[in-house]
Amino acid sequence: MLRRFLICFALVAAGCSGTAEEQKKEDPKPVDYTYAPQDEYRSRNLVPTKSAPENVLIKDATIMTATGELIEDGDIWLREGKIVAIGVELDAVEATVVDAKGKFVTPGIIDTHSHLGVYPTPGVRAHADGNEATSPTRADVDAIHSVWPQDPGFYTALQGGITSLQILPGSANLIGGSTVTLQMHPGVSSRAMLFEGAPRGIKMACGENPKRVYGNKGGPSTRMGNMAGFRKAFQGAKEALDGYERHAKNVGKAKAEEGADTPPDPKRSRANETLMAVLEGKTLVHVHCYRADEMVQILELADEYGFRIRSFHHAVEAYKIRDVLAKWDVSVSTWADWWGFKIEAHDAIVENAGLLQEAGVRAIIHSDSATGIQRLNQEAAKAFYQAKASGLKVTENDALRWITANPAWALGVSDVTGTLDEGKRADVVVWSAHPFSVYAKAEKVWVEGVREFDIEKGAPEWSDFKVYQVPEAVR
Amino acid sequence: MKKLILTVLLTLIATPASAQFVLKGGEIHTVSGEVIPKGSVLIGKDGKIEAVDKVVLSPPGYEVVNCEGKVITPGLIDINTSLGLGDIWAVRNSVDGDGGTENDKIRSAFRAADALNPNNVAIPITRTGGVTSIVAVPWGGLVSGQGAWVDLGGENMFSTLVDPYVVMSMHLGESGSNAAGGSRGLAMLRLRELYDDVAFFKQNARNFDQNRSRTLAASRLDLVALQDTVGGAKPVFIEAQRASDILAALEFAKAQKLKPVIVGGAEAWMVAEQLKEANVPVILHSMSNLPFRFEALGNRGDAVDVLHRAGVNVLLSSFESHNVRNLRQYAGNAVRTGLPHDVALKAITLGPATALGKDKDYGSLEKGKMANVVVWSGDPFEHSTRVERMFIAGKDTSLDNRQQRLMEKYRNLDRRAEPAKPGYEVENKTEREGPEPTTLEAKVQ
């Protein structure tokens, strides 16, 4: 829909629009500002990629489905990008057989919080594209425009079993911009990596970062300034939304009254329209927020403007308000054990995820790191075993869901991925050992049924940046 | 001599009047010798290891610690941390490990020991990872200063300073270049000039004191502090990532008769032969595999194993402050990428102790060594394993910590009333709760 708008806009800009008469002949229509899933509103895929989903039967593995079911010596059949069947001693027609005796199979790992591509390696200034830190509310920017698909970190993340991930703008801004959900297919353009059908997301940030960045740049310089900044932005969006609704009514009236003039379009603003989509519940809201008291303030803000928070990110104090978060059905994306780098991260505890789980909150272990994303299984393991040692009621399946089903929900893609279920996307990992073991390696990774990584085949490096950078003789 | 007295004094203060313990029936990884499948470790009143025995003993007068089915190792040692030098990174006044200004590139007289907070809240948290000693290393400048050896136990404090000067820290590569003014050439030039003056000052101290000397490359105390590095009495950490920087470090160390330890070593595997030839250890970050800077373009995930197989002495560190507790995870991941388990354990125990000349007291379970001992519930590197008991200088050391207390404080939520309901329907409640929790667990290993 927006694409239509964009094309229309392009034509106007190029001075090729139809004549005035032609336009008048059309029925007056309200401006369509609603945004569809992320792939539809973005421009056409100019650089299509090849994708060859396998017909493959993975045999005799311990299958951890993340649905609560554990199948010993189980088989899983992938065809045409989907999981066709899961069971014991399956018969799969014309399928390539992968012997996975002694191996473990899980859903593809999903990370709700990554800056791969927007803060790629090497970490040079010229590559630092994650924070549009020129003013504190930048709902108009979009992370996909900063994603550098040649970031070597994508391939190493895939080797850690990651099949999809959300790339967010940084946390310098109160409203950092749109996020993008990617899947692990390589491509020259980041468009090749778009997760088809994923809803749109937006990144907001409270606490120390915005006030630090803008303290000497016109504010906000305090937490109350942060909240004022949020309210100002959403108030503006609310008024814009009212304006669009008035416009739609006027269009309706003009239609009804023969010969009436078509009302002029409202003034378009990408920033407002992005926030309007938030107000209308069409965009999932991800908020970087450490402290419990600030999370409560953000919930109040959302309540005031009538939208929902999909996930609090980092949220090291979420355990203090886990009953509230359960009631409001807000997921929490956090680390296993990061803490101490700033005062708002001082009260982190390793049991955070476990306590949230116990209280019925969808807990998620995220990475926020090009290194951590390669071992989310281990991060989940750390949080899981610490929770168990502290006597919390968590199961291995719960902990597996922290890096599969729950992040899938936070990104709005849980109906198509995140668990091993028949009919879901074939996002599947074969591990050399139990994925919570420090020694486990992701040996084979299928993304939508495409075997994007196989440890035995030693596939070529995705990133052009890595090509012939060091003498080959010493390799 | 003064330093020696200080060290002895500090050690005395740290030596608690402890009980005698026998750790009985555990699988003992002595590190210096064979793994004992089922034996005993005796800890004496002096805080030293009295005996490591291949049989299960219960001598009278010893408090028995049943270690059946447990694994016993020396306390882990993290050779390159900033633990204790910053309480919270973003709180400037609590960060104390950078000993100079931009104009002050040479800070060899700066002692991390002076900056250290022995009651840093991260220290008890670090113990939960089985770490009993760390080296707190200052940063910044071309020469950052003196690293301190700290034991993570103490009578009234969280930790005990054992030796304020176990290593001198300096930087080549991008850090060195930045500190020196923007070129690797400048960094080398400054270092050569500096060591020229270390020698000059040693011979001309009197003239200097009488104001009959040319201007020197560093202050008097800085030059004095570096004298111990010439000849190798104090080893030198040289941060170097690029292969050429590592070779420059080796050449410089040879010319100045230093005892170098390469820190970082992203491309060390490319010059493994030279490192082996010079018998220079490398401190690596086992989970670093990306070209994080231009000096690390050749970084690779299996470097630790590649170097080990080439005969290089590899040491592992967390390079951390608040999460030094994850040192065992770093070792485990080195094993994951090929390093033998015993080599990985050595790389975080006896290896670092030997590299810093502390192997007389630290790093292995041997008679007469400091009783820094950890009892684990299983393989020390596995995430499922917990530290069950810890002895530091023979003292039964608590694993309690601030995070544990916060957990207990919030174990139950006391609310005066139910939280308010949201202004929306919470759908999919059943989905959130998921299917019946299963107690089924796949076996780790």
XYZ file of N, CA and C in Angstrom, chain B residues 39-214:
528
model
N 40.434 -39.049 45.167
C 41.504 -38.831 46.138
C 41.135 -37.791 47.163
N 42.147 -37.264 47.824
C 41.901 -36.301 48.897
C 42.875 -35.133 48.804
N 42.378 -33.970 49.181
C 43.238 -32.799 49.307
C 43.188 -32.370 50.766
N 44.363 -32.232 51.371
C 44.425 -31.799 52.762
C 44.863 -30.334 52.831
N 44.067 -29.565 53.548
C 44.387 -28.150 53.694
C 44.788 -27.905 55.137
N 45.961 -27.307 55.320
C 46.494 -27.111 56.665
C 46.050 -25.811 57.300
N 46.393 -25.666 58.567
C 46.027 -24.459 59.315
C 46.739 -23.224 58.777
N 47.876 -23.455 58.135
C 48.638 -22.321 57.607
C 48.083 -21.798 56.287
N 46.969 -22.381 55.856
C 46.373 -21.923 54.605
C 47.049 -22.505 53.374
N 47.903 -23.483 53.595
C 48.610 -24.124 52.481
C 48.052 -25.532 52.241
N 48.349 -26.042 51.060
C 47.971 -27.425 50.784
C 48.972 -28.338 51.489
N 48.442 -29.217 52.303
C 49.316 -30.099 53.076
C 49.674 -31.351 52.296
N 48.667 -31.845 51.584
C 48.912 -33.046 50.791
C 47.832 -33.219 49.733
N 48.219 -33.836 48.638
C 47.245 -34.268 47.634
C 47.446 -35.760 47.501
N 46.426 -36.496 47.864
C 46.615 -37.942 47.966
C 45.725 -38.720 47.005
N 46.277 -39.847 46.544
C 45.525 -40.665 45.594
C 44.504 -41.562 46.277
N 44.513 -41.549 47.582
C 43.522 -42.359 48.310
C 42.584 -41.449 49.096
N 41.474 -42.054 49.497
C 40.472 -41.301 50.251
C 40.846 -41.354 51.726
N 41.129 -40.193 52.275
C 41.618 -40.124 53.659
C 40.607 -39.448 54.575
N 40.626 -39.813 55.846
C 39.869 -39.067 56.855
C 40.718 -38.883 58.094
N 41.764 -38.099 58.013
C 42.620 -37.941 59.199
C 41.871 -37.239 60.316
N 42.150 -37.607 61.566
C 41.443 -36.973 62.679
C 41.834 -35.495 62.799
N 40.888 -34.692 63.297
C 41.164 -33.274 63.507
C 40.906 -32.414 62.287
N 40.558 -33.052 61.187
C 40.279 -32.297 59.961
C 38.774 -32.243 59.727
N 38.317 -31.086 59.348
C 36.916 -30.969 58.961
C 36.744 -31.632 57.591
N 35.794 -32.546 57.530
C 35.636 -33.316 56.293
C 34.690 -32.609 55.328
N 35.142 -32.459 54.113
C 34.274 -31.954 53.050
C 34.077 -33.103 52.075
N 32.877 -33.643 52.059
C 32.621 -34.801 51.199
C 32.578 -34.362 49.734
N 33.473 -34.898 48.950
C 33.574 -34.502 47.546
C 33.274 -35.659 46.597
N 32.572 -36.656 47.093
C 32.169 -37.792 46.243
C 31.437 -37.269 45.013
N 31.883 -37.673 43.859
C 31.200 -37.264 42.624
C 31.479 -35.820 42.232
N 32.350 -35.151 42.981
C 32.677 -33.755 42.671
C 34.029 -33.661 41.984
N 34.277 -32.494 41.445
C 35.551 -32.244 40.778
C 36.304 -31.173 41.569
N 37.569 -31.431 41.837
C 38.381 -30.472 42.602
C 39.479 -29.920 41.695
N 39.565 -28.607 41.660
C 40.623 -27.974 40.851
C 41.277 -26.871 41.683
N 42.433 -26.405 41.210
C 42.963 -25.182 41.819
C 41.988 -24.041 41.537
N 41.997 -23.011 42.354
C 41.203 -21.827 42.056
C 41.629 -21.265 40.713
N 40.660 -20.746 39.953
C 41.001 -20.210 38.635
C 41.671 -18.844 38.790
N 42.519 -18.537 37.826
C 43.268 -17.276 37.847
C 42.997 -16.529 36.548
N 42.478 -15.326 36.650
C 42.305 -14.518 35.437
C 43.425 -13.504 35.382
N 44.269 -13.662 34.373
C 45.539 -12.935 34.303
C 45.399 -11.505 33.780
N 44.254 -11.165 33.221
C 44.170 -9.839 32.582
C 42.779 -9.243 32.755
N 42.528 -8.669 33.929
C 41.194 -8.118 34.186
C 41.296 -6.636 34.551
N 40.133 -6.006 34.632
C 40.049 -4.666 35.216
C 39.171 -4.718 36.468
N 39.050 -5.922 37.012
C 38.233 -6.091 38.225
C 38.803 -5.257 39.380
N 37.925 -4.552 40.041
C 38.341 -3.750 41.181
C 38.759 -2.334 40.810
N 38.913 -2.101 39.516
C 39.377 -0.778 39.075
C 38.232 0.113 38.614
N 37.020 -0.408 38.676
C 35.862 0.408 38.322
C 34.628 -0.235 38.926
N 33.887 0.529 39.713
C 32.669 -0.045 40.292
C 31.589 -0.097 39.225
N 31.344 1.053 38.595
C 30.364 1.138 37.508
C 30.997 1.970 36.409
N 31.067 1.405 35.226
C 31.831 2.067 34.163
C 31.316 3.459 33.849
N 30.017 3.650 33.845
C 29.480 4.948 33.456
C 29.458 5.948 34.619
N 29.972 5.525 35.766
C 30.096 6.476 36.881
C 31.578 6.819 36.990
N 31.930 7.927 36.390
C 33.328 8.290 36.203
C 34.133 8.211 37.508
N 33.572 8.710 38.595
C 34.330 8.768 39.842
C 34.605 7.401 40.449
N 33.922 6.387 39.956
C 34.179 5.052 40.492
C 35.163 4.286 39.613
N 35.621 4.926 38.540
C 36.522 4.259 37.591
C 37.924 4.815 37.782
N 38.872 3.921 38.007
C 40.141 4.347 38.571
C 41.363 3.717 37.924
N 41.211 3.095 36.782
C 42.321 2.305 36.258
C 43.147 2.968 35.177
N 42.783 4.207 34.836
C 43.510 4.914 33.776
C 44.372 5.970 34.460
N 45.664 5.717 34.483
C 46.526 6.513 35.362
C 47.151 7.738 34.749
N 46.544 8.329 33.762
C 47.208 9.495 33.201
C 46.305 10.372 32.389
N 46.871 11.456 31.939
C 46.138 12.355 31.054
C 46.614 12.083 29.633
N 46.020 12.765 28.696
C 46.374 12.562 27.306
C 47.847 12.891 27.035
N 48.373 13.856 27.793
C 49.764 14.262 27.571
C 50.745 13.360 28.297
N 50.201 12.445 29.062
C 51.051 11.607 29.883
C 50.947 10.174 29.358
N 51.817 9.857 28.398
C 51.710 8.545 27.735
C 52.407 7.444 28.520
N 53.395 7.839 29.333
C 54.213 6.847 30.026
C 53.851 6.887 31.497
N 53.208 5.830 31.959
C 52.704 5.822 33.340
C 53.215 4.608 34.089
N 54.472 4.263 33.850
C 54.983 3.010 34.417
C 54.998 3.008 35.944
N 54.995 4.180 36.562
C 54.998 4.219 38.031
C 53.578 4.098 38.593
N 52.596 4.161 37.719
C 51.208 4.057 38.172
C 50.919 2.627 38.608
N 50.344 2.508 39.788
C 50.055 1.172 40.311
C 48.551 0.941 40.375
N 48.100 -0.082 39.701
C 46.681 -0.449 39.809
C 46.321 -0.665 41.276
N 47.299 -1.153 42.042
C 47.075 -1.450 43.463
C 46.567 -0.222 44.218
N 47.063 0.960 43.841
C 46.630 2.179 44.520
C 45.193 2.537 44.165
N 44.783 2.136 42.982
C 43.447 2.501 42.500
C 42.392 1.474 42.896
N 42.871 0.306 43.242
C 41.981 -0.838 43.454
C 41.010 -0.648 44.616
N 39.767 -1.026 44.394
C 38.813 -1.084 45.508
C 38.692 -2.537 45.952
N 39.295 -2.865 47.095
C 39.291 -4.285 47.516
C 37.893 -4.773 47.871
N 36.964 -3.830 48.043
C 35.583 -4.221 48.352
C 34.653 -4.011 47.166
N 35.229 -3.994 45.983
C 34.397 -3.886 44.783
C 33.341 -4.986 44.811
N 32.098 -4.580 44.518
C 30.962 -5.477 44.677
C 31.002 -6.649 43.687
N 31.806 -6.498 42.647
C 31.910 -7.575 41.657
C 32.770 -8.740 42.157
N 33.553 -8.485 43.193
C 34.507 -9.524 43.622
C 33.795 -10.776 44.166
N 32.859 -10.645 45.108
C 32.163 -11.868 45.552
C 31.391 -12.543 44.411
N 30.916 -11.745 43.465
C 30.202 -12.310 42.312
C 31.176 -13.120 41.458
N 32.400 -12.616 41.365
C 33.428 -13.319 40.590
C 33.721 -14.707 41.173
N 33.662 -14.791 42.490
C 33.947 -16.083 43.133
C 32.993 -17.178 42.675
N 31.758 -16.801 42.335
C 30.795 -17.831 41.945
C 31.225 -18.559 40.675
N 32.198 -17.991 39.965
C 32.727 -18.667 38.780
C 33.997 -19.442 39.082
N 34.310 -19.603 40.352
C 35.479 -20.410 40.707
C 36.807 -19.684 40.584
N 36.742 -18.372 40.423
C 37.974 -17.592 40.277
C 38.447 -17.164 41.664
N 39.707 -17.460 41.984
C 40.221 -17.119 43.316
C 41.313 -16.056 43.271
N 41.923 -15.848 42.099
C 42.930 -14.793 41.969
C 42.743 -14.082 40.645
N 43.047 -12.802 40.653
C 43.013 -12.048 39.396
C 44.225 -11.125 39.350
N 44.541 -10.711 38.133
C 45.506 -9.639 37.982
C 44.722 -8.422 37.510
N 44.790 -7.347 38.287
C 44.110 -6.102 37.923
C 45.112 -5.254 37.142
N 44.774 -4.994 35.881
C 45.728 -4.353 34.977
C 45.216 -2.963 34.602
N 46.048 -1.927 34.790
C 45.609 -0.583 34.406
C 45.600 -0.437 32.886
N 44.988 0.616 32.400
C 44.889 0.799 30.943
C 45.168 2.257 30.579
N 45.235 2.499 29.291
C 45.444 3.854 28.783
C 46.914 4.171 28.576
N 47.194 5.099 27.647
C 48.558 5.522 27.384
C 49.333 4.496 26.579
N 50.613 4.749 26.434
C 51.489 3.821 25.722
C 52.012 2.774 26.725
N 52.376 3.253 27.902
C 52.711 2.362 29.020
C 51.702 2.665 30.123
N 50.877 1.674 30.464
C 49.747 1.955 31.370
C 50.108 1.878 32.839
N 51.103 1.071 33.170
C 51.481 0.958 34.573
C 51.526 -0.478 35.052
N 51.472 -0.621 36.371
C 51.740 -1.912 37.007
C 50.456 -2.656 37.361
N 50.414 -3.893 36.936
C 49.289 -4.745 37.273
C 49.511 -5.405 38.627
N 48.413 -5.597 39.374
C 48.500 -6.141 40.725
C 47.877 -7.530 40.798
N 48.490 -8.385 41.597
C 47.926 -9.726 41.849
C 47.039 -9.635 43.081
N 45.802 -10.068 42.929
C 44.831 -9.961 44.002
C 44.180 -11.322 44.243
N 44.128 -11.731 45.491
C 43.368 -12.930 45.847
C 41.965 -12.517 46.267
N 40.975 -13.263 45.815
C 39.591 -12.837 46.015
C 38.995 -13.318 47.342
N 39.818 -13.345 48.355
C 39.334 -13.660 49.690
C 40.090 -12.794 50.685
N 39.530 -12.632 51.839
C 40.231 -11.830 52.830
C 39.493 -11.864 54.139
N 40.165 -11.436 55.178
C 39.556 -11.492 56.503
C 38.350 -10.578 56.618
N 38.591 -9.274 56.411
C 37.507 -8.322 56.583
C 37.063 -7.679 55.280
N 37.803 -7.944 54.238
C 37.482 -7.331 52.957
C 37.181 -8.424 51.949
N 36.655 -7.966 50.792
C 36.336 -8.936 49.746
C 37.593 -9.548 49.143
N 38.718 -8.850 49.235
C 39.901 -9.361 48.547
C 41.166 -8.934 49.268
N 42.276 -9.529 48.859
C 43.566 -9.248 49.465
C 44.585 -8.954 48.376
N 45.213 -7.818 48.504
C 46.278 -7.474 47.567
C 47.496 -8.315 47.921
N 47.942 -9.125 46.970
C 49.069 -10.007 47.241
C 50.376 -9.371 46.781
N 50.336 -8.797 45.600
C 51.556 -8.206 45.040
C 51.164 -7.012 44.175
N 51.588 -5.802 44.538
C 51.156 -4.630 43.785
C 51.797 -4.518 42.402
N 52.853 -5.290 42.159
C 53.542 -5.144 40.870
C 53.958 -6.516 40.369
N 53.066 -7.143 39.590
C 53.445 -8.429 38.993
C 53.708 -8.307 37.514
N 53.289 -7.188 36.926
C 53.474 -7.063 35.480
C 53.392 -5.590 35.085
N 54.125 -5.231 34.030
C 54.040 -3.888 33.462
C 53.203 -3.989 32.189
N 52.311 -3.041 32.006
C 51.422 -3.128 30.837
C 51.733 -2.043 29.814
N 51.926 -2.450 28.564
C 52.117 -1.473 27.482
C 51.403 -1.916 26.199
N 51.342 -1.024 25.235
C 50.498 -1.252 24.064
C 51.184 -0.921 22.747
N 51.103 -1.841 21.822
C 51.485 -1.547 20.437
C 50.197 -1.532 19.618
N 50.345 -1.601 18.307
C 49.158 -1.633 17.448
C 48.357 -0.353 17.522
N 47.055 -0.483 17.340
C 46.217 0.712 17.260
C 46.219 1.509 18.564
N 46.151 0.821 19.704
C 46.157 1.557 20.980
C 47.466 2.298 21.165
N 48.571 1.603 20.896
C 49.877 2.232 21.044
C 50.031 3.401 20.099
N 49.594 3.203 18.893
C 49.677 4.259 17.893
C 48.869 5.480 18.319
N 47.649 5.251 18.769
C 46.808 6.366 19.215
C 47.445 7.105 20.378
N 47.998 6.339 21.318
C 48.590 6.974 22.495
C 49.822 7.796 22.113
N 50.591 7.265 21.168
C 51.855 7.918 20.826
C 51.668 9.117 19.903
N 50.501 9.241 19.312
C 50.271 10.408 18.465
C 49.798 10.096 17.069
N 49.516 8.824 16.783
C 48.869 8.525 15.519
C 49.663 7.679 14.543
N 50.687 6.997 15.023
C 51.400 6.096 14.117
C 52.081 4.998 14.922
N 52.121 3.811 14.338
C 52.874 2.715 14.963
C 54.344 3.087 15.082
N 54.823 3.832 14.070
C 56.222 4.263 14.085
C 56.505 5.120 15.304
N 55.569 5.988 15.625
C 55.744 6.856 16.791
C 55.769 6.037 18.079
N 54.893 5.025 18.143
C 54.846 4.199 19.349
C 56.198 3.522 19.564
N 56.754 2.952 18.505
C 58.049 2.272 18.619
C 59.152 3.255 18.982
N 59.106 4.419 18.343
C 60.112 5.449 18.607
C 60.103 5.854 20.086
N 58.898 6.096 20.602
C 58.773 6.504 22.011
C 59.272 5.407 22.952
N 58.940 4.174 22.602
C 59.361 3.078 23.480
C 60.880 2.903 23.466
N 61.479 3.038 22.287
C 62.946 2.905 22.204
C 63.616 4.022 22.994
N 63.094 5.224 22.807
C 63.636 6.379 23.516
C 63.498 6.171 25.031
N 62.326 5.640 25.402
C 62.047 5.412 26.818
C 63.068 4.451 27.422
N 63.286 3.323 26.739
C 64.196 2.335 27.303
C 65.648 2.785 27.238
N 65.995 3.608 26.254
C 67.311 4.247 26.240
C 67.518 5.015 27.536
N 66.458 5.724 27.922
C 66.567 6.574 29.103
C 66.475 5.776 30.403
N 65.808 4.629 30.338
C 65.820 3.754 31.520
C 67.275 3.380 31.814
N 68.007 3.010 30.779
C 69.412 2.641 30.932
C 70.238 3.859 31.341
N 69.984 4.975 30.677
C 70.733 6.203 30.950
C 70.538 6.627 32.401
N 69.285 6.571 32.834
C 68.974 7.029 34.188
C 69.642 6.132 35.234
N 69.645 4.856 34.929
C 70.233 3.914 35.880
C 71.708 4.271 36.127
N 72.366 4.676 35.054
C 73.786 5.000 35.187
C 74.018 6.432 35.656
N 73.036 7.294 35.478
C 73.247 8.719 35.737
C 72.292 9.290 36.773
N 71.792 8.430 37.643
C 70.809 8.893 38.622
C 71.362 10.047 39.464
N 72.613 9.953 39.796
C 73.200 11.007 40.639
C 73.238 12.340 39.915
N 73.702 12.285 38.691
C 73.721 13.519 37.884
C 72.318 14.091 37.768
N 71.384 13.191 37.572
C 69.996 13.637 37.430
C 69.560 14.355 38.706
N 69.853 13.761 39.844
C 69.456 14.351 41.121
C 70.131 15.713 41.336
N 71.314 15.879 40.752
C 72.013 17.159 40.913
C 71.661 18.119 39.781
N 70.631 17.758 39.067
C 70.148 18.623 37.979
C 71.192 18.775 36.874
N 71.991 17.705 36.687
C 72.997 17.757 35.631
C 72.701 16.684 34.603
N 71.521 16.759 34.082
C 71.135 15.754 33.088
C 70.267 16.403 32.030
N 70.317 15.813 30.848
C 69.395 16.264 29.810
C 67.970 15.870 30.200
